[in-house]
JSON list of C-alpha atoms in Angstrom, two decimals:
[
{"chain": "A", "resi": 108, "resn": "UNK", "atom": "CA", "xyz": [67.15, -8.06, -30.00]},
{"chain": "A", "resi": 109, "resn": "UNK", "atom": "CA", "xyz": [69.82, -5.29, -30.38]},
{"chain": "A", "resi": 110, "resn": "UNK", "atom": "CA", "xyz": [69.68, -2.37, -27.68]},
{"chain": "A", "resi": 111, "resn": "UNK", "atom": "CA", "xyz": [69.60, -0.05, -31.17]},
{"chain": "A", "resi": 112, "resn": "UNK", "atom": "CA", "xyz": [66.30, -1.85, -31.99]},
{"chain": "A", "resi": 113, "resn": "UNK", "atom": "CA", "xyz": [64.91, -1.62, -29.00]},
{"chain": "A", "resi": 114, "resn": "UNK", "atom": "CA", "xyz": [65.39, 2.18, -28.43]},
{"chain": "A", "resi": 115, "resn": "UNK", "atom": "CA", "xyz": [63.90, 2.38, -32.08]},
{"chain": "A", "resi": 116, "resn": "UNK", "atom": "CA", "xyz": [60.73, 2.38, -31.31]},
{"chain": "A", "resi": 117, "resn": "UNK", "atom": "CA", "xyz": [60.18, 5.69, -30.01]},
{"chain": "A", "resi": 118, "resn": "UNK", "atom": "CA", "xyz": [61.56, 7.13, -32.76]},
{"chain": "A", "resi": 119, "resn": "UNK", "atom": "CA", "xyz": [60.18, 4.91, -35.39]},
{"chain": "A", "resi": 120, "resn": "UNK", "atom": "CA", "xyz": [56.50, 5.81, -34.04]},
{"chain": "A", "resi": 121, "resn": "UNK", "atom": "CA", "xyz": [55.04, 8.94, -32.66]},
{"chain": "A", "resi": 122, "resn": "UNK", "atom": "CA", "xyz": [52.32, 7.37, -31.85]},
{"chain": "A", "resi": 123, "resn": "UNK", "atom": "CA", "xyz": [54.11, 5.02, -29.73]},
{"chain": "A", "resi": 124, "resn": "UNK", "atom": "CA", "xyz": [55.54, 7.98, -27.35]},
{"chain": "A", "resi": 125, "resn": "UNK", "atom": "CA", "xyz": [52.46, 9.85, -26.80]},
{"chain": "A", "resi": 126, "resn": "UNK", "atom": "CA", "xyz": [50.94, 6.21, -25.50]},
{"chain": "A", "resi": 127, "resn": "UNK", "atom": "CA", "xyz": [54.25, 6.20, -23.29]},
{"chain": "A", "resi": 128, "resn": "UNK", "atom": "CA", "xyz": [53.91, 9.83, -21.81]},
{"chain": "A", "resi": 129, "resn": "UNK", "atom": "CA", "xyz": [50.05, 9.05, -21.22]},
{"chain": "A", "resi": 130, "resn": "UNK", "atom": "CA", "xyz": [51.04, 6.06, -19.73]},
{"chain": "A", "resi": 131, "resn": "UNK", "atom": "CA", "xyz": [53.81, 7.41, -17.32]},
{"chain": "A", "resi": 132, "resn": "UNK", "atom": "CA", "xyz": [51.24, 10.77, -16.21]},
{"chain": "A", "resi": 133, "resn": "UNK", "atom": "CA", "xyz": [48.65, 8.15, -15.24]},
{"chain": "A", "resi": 134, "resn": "UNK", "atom": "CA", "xyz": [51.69, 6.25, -13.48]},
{"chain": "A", "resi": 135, "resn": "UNK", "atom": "CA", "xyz": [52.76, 8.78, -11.51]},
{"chain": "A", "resi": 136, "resn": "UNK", "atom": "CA", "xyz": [54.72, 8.54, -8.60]},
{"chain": "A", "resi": 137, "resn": "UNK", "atom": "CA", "xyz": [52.92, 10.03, -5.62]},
{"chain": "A", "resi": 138, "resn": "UNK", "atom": "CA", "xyz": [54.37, 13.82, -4.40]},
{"chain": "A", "resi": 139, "resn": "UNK", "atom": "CA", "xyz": [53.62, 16.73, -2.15]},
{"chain": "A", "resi": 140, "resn": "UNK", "atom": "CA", "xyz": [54.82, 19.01, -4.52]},
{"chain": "A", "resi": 141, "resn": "UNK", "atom": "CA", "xyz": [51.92, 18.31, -6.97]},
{"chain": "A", "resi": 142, "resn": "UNK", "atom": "CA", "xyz": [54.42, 18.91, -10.09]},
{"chain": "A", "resi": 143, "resn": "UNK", "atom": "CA", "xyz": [56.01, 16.63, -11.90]},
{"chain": "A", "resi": 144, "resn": "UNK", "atom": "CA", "xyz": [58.83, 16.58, -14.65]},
{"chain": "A", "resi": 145, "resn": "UNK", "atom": "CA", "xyz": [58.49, 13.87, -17.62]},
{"chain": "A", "resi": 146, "resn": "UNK", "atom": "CA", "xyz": [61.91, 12.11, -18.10]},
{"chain": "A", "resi": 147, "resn": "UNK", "atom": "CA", "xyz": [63.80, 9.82, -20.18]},
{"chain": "A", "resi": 148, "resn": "UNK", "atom": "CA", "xyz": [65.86, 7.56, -17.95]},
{"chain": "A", "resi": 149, "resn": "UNK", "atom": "CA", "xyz": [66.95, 3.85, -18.53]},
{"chain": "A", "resi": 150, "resn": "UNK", "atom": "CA", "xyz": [64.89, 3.86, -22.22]},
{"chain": "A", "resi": 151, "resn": "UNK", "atom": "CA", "xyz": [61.84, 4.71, -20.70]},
{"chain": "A", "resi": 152, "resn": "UNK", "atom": "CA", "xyz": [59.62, 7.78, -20.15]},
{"chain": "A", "resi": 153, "resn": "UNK", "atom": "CA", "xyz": [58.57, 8.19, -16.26]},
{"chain": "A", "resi": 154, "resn": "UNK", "atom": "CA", "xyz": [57.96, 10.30, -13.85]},
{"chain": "A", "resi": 155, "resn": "UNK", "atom": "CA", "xyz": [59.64, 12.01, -11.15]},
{"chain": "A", "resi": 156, "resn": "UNK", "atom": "CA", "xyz": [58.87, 14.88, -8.70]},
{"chain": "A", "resi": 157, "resn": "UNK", "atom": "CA", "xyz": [60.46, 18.15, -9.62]},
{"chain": "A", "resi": 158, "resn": "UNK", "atom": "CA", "xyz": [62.30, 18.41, -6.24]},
{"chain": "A", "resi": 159, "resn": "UNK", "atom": "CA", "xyz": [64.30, 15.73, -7.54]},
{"chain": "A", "resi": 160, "resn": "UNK", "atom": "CA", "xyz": [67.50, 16.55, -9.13]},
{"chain": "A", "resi": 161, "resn": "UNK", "atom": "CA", "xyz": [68.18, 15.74, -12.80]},
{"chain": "A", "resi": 162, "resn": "UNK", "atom": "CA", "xyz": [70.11, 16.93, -15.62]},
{"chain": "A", "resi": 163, "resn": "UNK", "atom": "CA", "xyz": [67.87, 19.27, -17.82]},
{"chain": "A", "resi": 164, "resn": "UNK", "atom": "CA", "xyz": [68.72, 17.27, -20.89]},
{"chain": "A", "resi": 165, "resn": "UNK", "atom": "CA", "xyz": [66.42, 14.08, -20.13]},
{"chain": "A", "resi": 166, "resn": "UNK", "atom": "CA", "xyz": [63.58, 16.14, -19.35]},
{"chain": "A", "resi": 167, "resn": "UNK", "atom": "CA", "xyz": [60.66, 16.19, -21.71]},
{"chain": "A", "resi": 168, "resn": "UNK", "atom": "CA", "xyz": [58.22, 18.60, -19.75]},
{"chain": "A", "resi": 169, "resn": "UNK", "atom": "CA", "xyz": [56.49, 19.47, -16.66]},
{"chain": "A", "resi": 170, "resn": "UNK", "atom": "CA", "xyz": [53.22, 18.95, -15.61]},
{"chain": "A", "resi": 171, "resn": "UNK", "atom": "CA", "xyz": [51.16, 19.93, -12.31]},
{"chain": "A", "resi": 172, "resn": "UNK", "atom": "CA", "xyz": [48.50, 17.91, -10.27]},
{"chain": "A", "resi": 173, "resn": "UNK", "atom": "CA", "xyz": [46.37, 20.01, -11.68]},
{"chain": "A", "resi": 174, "resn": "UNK", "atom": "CA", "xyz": [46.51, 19.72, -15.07]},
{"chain": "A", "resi": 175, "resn": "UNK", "atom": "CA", "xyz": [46.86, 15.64, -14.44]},
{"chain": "A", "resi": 176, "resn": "UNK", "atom": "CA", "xyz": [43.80, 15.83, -12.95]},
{"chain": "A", "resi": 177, "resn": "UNK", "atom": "CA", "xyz": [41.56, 18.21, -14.78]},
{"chain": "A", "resi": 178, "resn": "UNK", "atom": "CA", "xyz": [42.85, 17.12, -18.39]},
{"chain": "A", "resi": 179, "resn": "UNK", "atom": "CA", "xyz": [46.12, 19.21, -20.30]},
{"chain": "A", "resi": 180, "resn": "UNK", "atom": "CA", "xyz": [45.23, 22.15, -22.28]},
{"chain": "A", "resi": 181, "resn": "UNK", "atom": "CA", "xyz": [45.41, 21.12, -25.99]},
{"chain": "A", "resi": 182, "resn": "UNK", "atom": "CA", "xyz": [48.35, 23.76, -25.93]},
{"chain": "A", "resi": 183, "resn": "UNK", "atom": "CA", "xyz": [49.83, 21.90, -23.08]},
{"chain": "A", "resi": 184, "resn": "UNK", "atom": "CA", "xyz": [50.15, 18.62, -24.37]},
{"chain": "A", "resi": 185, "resn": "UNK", "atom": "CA", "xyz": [50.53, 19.67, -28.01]},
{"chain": "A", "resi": 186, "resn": "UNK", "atom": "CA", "xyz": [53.38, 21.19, -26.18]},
{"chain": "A", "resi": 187, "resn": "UNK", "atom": "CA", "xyz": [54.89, 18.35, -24.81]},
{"chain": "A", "resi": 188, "resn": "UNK", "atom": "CA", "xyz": [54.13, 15.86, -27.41]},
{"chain": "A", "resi": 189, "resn": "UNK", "atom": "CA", "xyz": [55.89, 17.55, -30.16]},
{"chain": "A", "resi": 190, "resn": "UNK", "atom": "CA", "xyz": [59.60, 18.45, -27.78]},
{"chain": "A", "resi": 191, "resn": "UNK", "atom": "CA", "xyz": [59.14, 14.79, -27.07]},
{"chain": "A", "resi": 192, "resn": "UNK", "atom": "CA", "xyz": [59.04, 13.72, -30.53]},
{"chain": "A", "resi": 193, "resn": "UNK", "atom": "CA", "xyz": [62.05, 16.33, -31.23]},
{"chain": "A", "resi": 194, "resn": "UNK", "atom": "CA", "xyz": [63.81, 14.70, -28.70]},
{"chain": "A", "resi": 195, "resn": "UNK", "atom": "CA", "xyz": [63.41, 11.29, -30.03]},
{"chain": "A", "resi": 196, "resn": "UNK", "atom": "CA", "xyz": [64.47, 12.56, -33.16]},
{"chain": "A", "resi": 197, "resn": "UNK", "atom": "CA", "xyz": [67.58, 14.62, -32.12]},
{"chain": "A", "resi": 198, "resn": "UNK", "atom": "CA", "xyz": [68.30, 11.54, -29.71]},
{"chain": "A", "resi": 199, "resn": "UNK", "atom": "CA", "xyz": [68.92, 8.81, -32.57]},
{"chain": "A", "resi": 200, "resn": "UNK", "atom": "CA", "xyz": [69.54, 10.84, -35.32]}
]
């Protein structure tokens, strides 16, 4: 299987990234500073604390504890969903 192929499928399926940003929020790496930015790192979409240091342009959003916890605003994860799709988009264009 070529690495192309493999980094396909997020573009190939929207579908197939919102199950991977669900997937990484409910994944979450513990933190004390209760917010948390969605990456794409190594062909995969994780999390990581925002006191870690990254470069802005494999960040998909930014979530709190909060919002984790009580459920996103359908603003919020419209929001997030649709500059992840971009990204995918933009990324193998």
């Amino acid at each position: 299987m070529s690495s192309k192929r493999i980094k396909g499928w997020l573009c190939a399926d929207p579908e197939k990234i919102l199950e991977a940003i669900t997937r990484a929020i409910e994944h979450r790496t513990i933190s004390n500073t209760n917010c948390w930015y969605l990456i794409f790192y190594h062909d995969r979409i994780c999390c990581i604390p925002t006191n870690v240091s990254v470069p802005p342009d494999i960040i998909l959003g930014q979530f709190t504890e909060d919002q984790a916890q009580a459920g996103f605003t359908t603003r919020d994860r419209d929001g997030i969903n649709e500059y992840a799709v971009h990204f995918f988009k933009e990324l193998y264009k």
